[in-house]
Each structure stands twice: as structure tokens, then as C-alpha cells.
Amino acid sequence: MHHFAEMTGPNGSGDQLAALERWTREALALTGDAVVFVNDRGCTDPGCPIWEATISVLEPGRTRTWRLVHPRGVFTKILVRQAVLAAPAIEA
């Protein structure tokens, strides 16, 4: 089942970001030691629906980052799961 999160702000803040963090934790089965950061950035062109989310997972000795670029409001639990289970864009 798809789970859509409501966007509470013009840049995708609020419920959408909290859902991305929660879905990342669930997909990766993260422990309490892991820190998940979710940042968002909207397209600067007038009327542009594109929204970029950067998800970073910080664990002892390991940091992974993914970038998801999609129209605002279409991030789903399945989409996030597929992204974070694939190879990260950046790993240190």
C-alpha cells in the first residue's frame, strides 16, 4: 500500500520530512544509534514542481547519503525504500 504524506509547507517541510525519516529508519532497520537527517530543497524556477530530498544516515564509522528528486508530494514509502536499499549516492 502506498503511503502519501501531506506537505505542510511550501517547500515540503513538516509531515513529508518526518515521513521520509521514518520510512528510511524502517527500510534500513536502523538502531537508536543511527542519526537520520532529511533536508529538502525546492526548484527555484517559477511554477517548478520538482523537490529534492537529501537523506543522510550517520552510524558509528559509516555515513550514507541518497538524493531523491521528484515532483512535490509524490514521495511514497515504497519509493523511499527502493532508494535507500539501492547503493547510496555518497558513502564515507
XYZ file of C-alpha atoms in Angstrom:
92
model
C 0.000 0.000 0.000
C 1.286 3.449 -0.845
C 1.527 5.952 1.955
C 1.370 9.584 0.937
C 2.394 12.262 3.406
C 0.783 15.663 3.458
C 3.094 18.577 2.814
C 2.593 21.311 5.369
C 4.827 23.989 3.924
C 5.663 25.433 0.514
C 8.991 23.588 0.412
C 7.842 20.155 1.551
C 8.582 20.608 5.233
C 6.721 19.121 8.162
C 4.889 15.843 7.739
C 6.632 14.950 4.464
C 10.115 15.222 6.000
C 9.099 13.293 9.120
C 7.666 10.537 6.910
C 10.889 10.337 4.866
C 12.905 9.921 8.074
C 10.522 7.289 9.474
C 10.441 5.317 6.195
C 14.258 5.409 5.994
C 14.575 4.052 9.538
C 12.077 1.274 8.768
C 13.633 0.290 5.421
C 17.169 0.099 6.811
C 16.118 -1.344 10.207
C 18.220 1.316 11.918
C 19.072 1.154 15.600
C 18.789 4.031 18.030
C 22.491 4.823 17.459
C 21.812 5.896 13.878
C 21.045 9.518 13.102
C 18.864 10.323 10.086
C 18.939 13.793 8.539
C 16.440 14.769 5.855
C 16.912 18.059 4.041
C 14.762 19.449 1.283
C 15.297 21.939 -1.480
C 12.743 23.143 -3.961
C 13.336 24.117 -7.554
C 13.874 27.865 -7.913
C 12.125 28.214 -11.276
C 8.623 29.720 -11.050
C 5.984 27.001 -11.104
C 8.532 24.190 -10.939
C 7.089 21.188 -9.085
C 10.416 19.462 -8.503
C 11.567 18.827 -4.951
C 14.904 17.312 -3.942
C 15.276 15.444 -0.690
C 18.674 14.505 0.666
C 18.616 11.663 3.167
C 21.752 11.106 5.248
C 22.228 8.235 7.669
C 25.031 8.611 10.193
C 26.093 5.498 12.065
C 29.265 4.858 14.064
C 32.022 4.574 11.443
C 29.698 4.925 8.445
C 27.816 7.725 6.688
C 25.493 7.221 3.703
C 23.620 9.808 1.650
C 20.908 9.499 -1.001
C 19.327 12.163 -3.238
C 15.711 11.780 -4.334
C 14.354 14.140 -6.975
C 10.634 14.001 -7.732
C 7.622 16.278 -8.009
C 6.417 17.587 -4.682
C 4.025 15.353 -2.788
C 4.729 12.084 -4.619
C 7.247 10.591 -2.221
C 5.903 7.254 -1.018
C 7.095 4.640 1.418
C 7.851 2.304 -1.491
C 9.844 4.950 -3.385
C 11.950 5.777 -0.317
C 12.507 2.092 0.426
C 13.708 1.410 -3.137
C 16.066 4.386 -2.984
C 17.699 3.630 0.360
C 18.058 -0.083 -0.349
C 19.995 0.781 -3.518
C 23.593 1.939 -3.350
C 23.919 5.370 -1.735
C 24.992 8.332 -3.830
C 27.725 9.063 -1.282
C 29.270 6.721 1.268
C 32.049 7.533 3.697
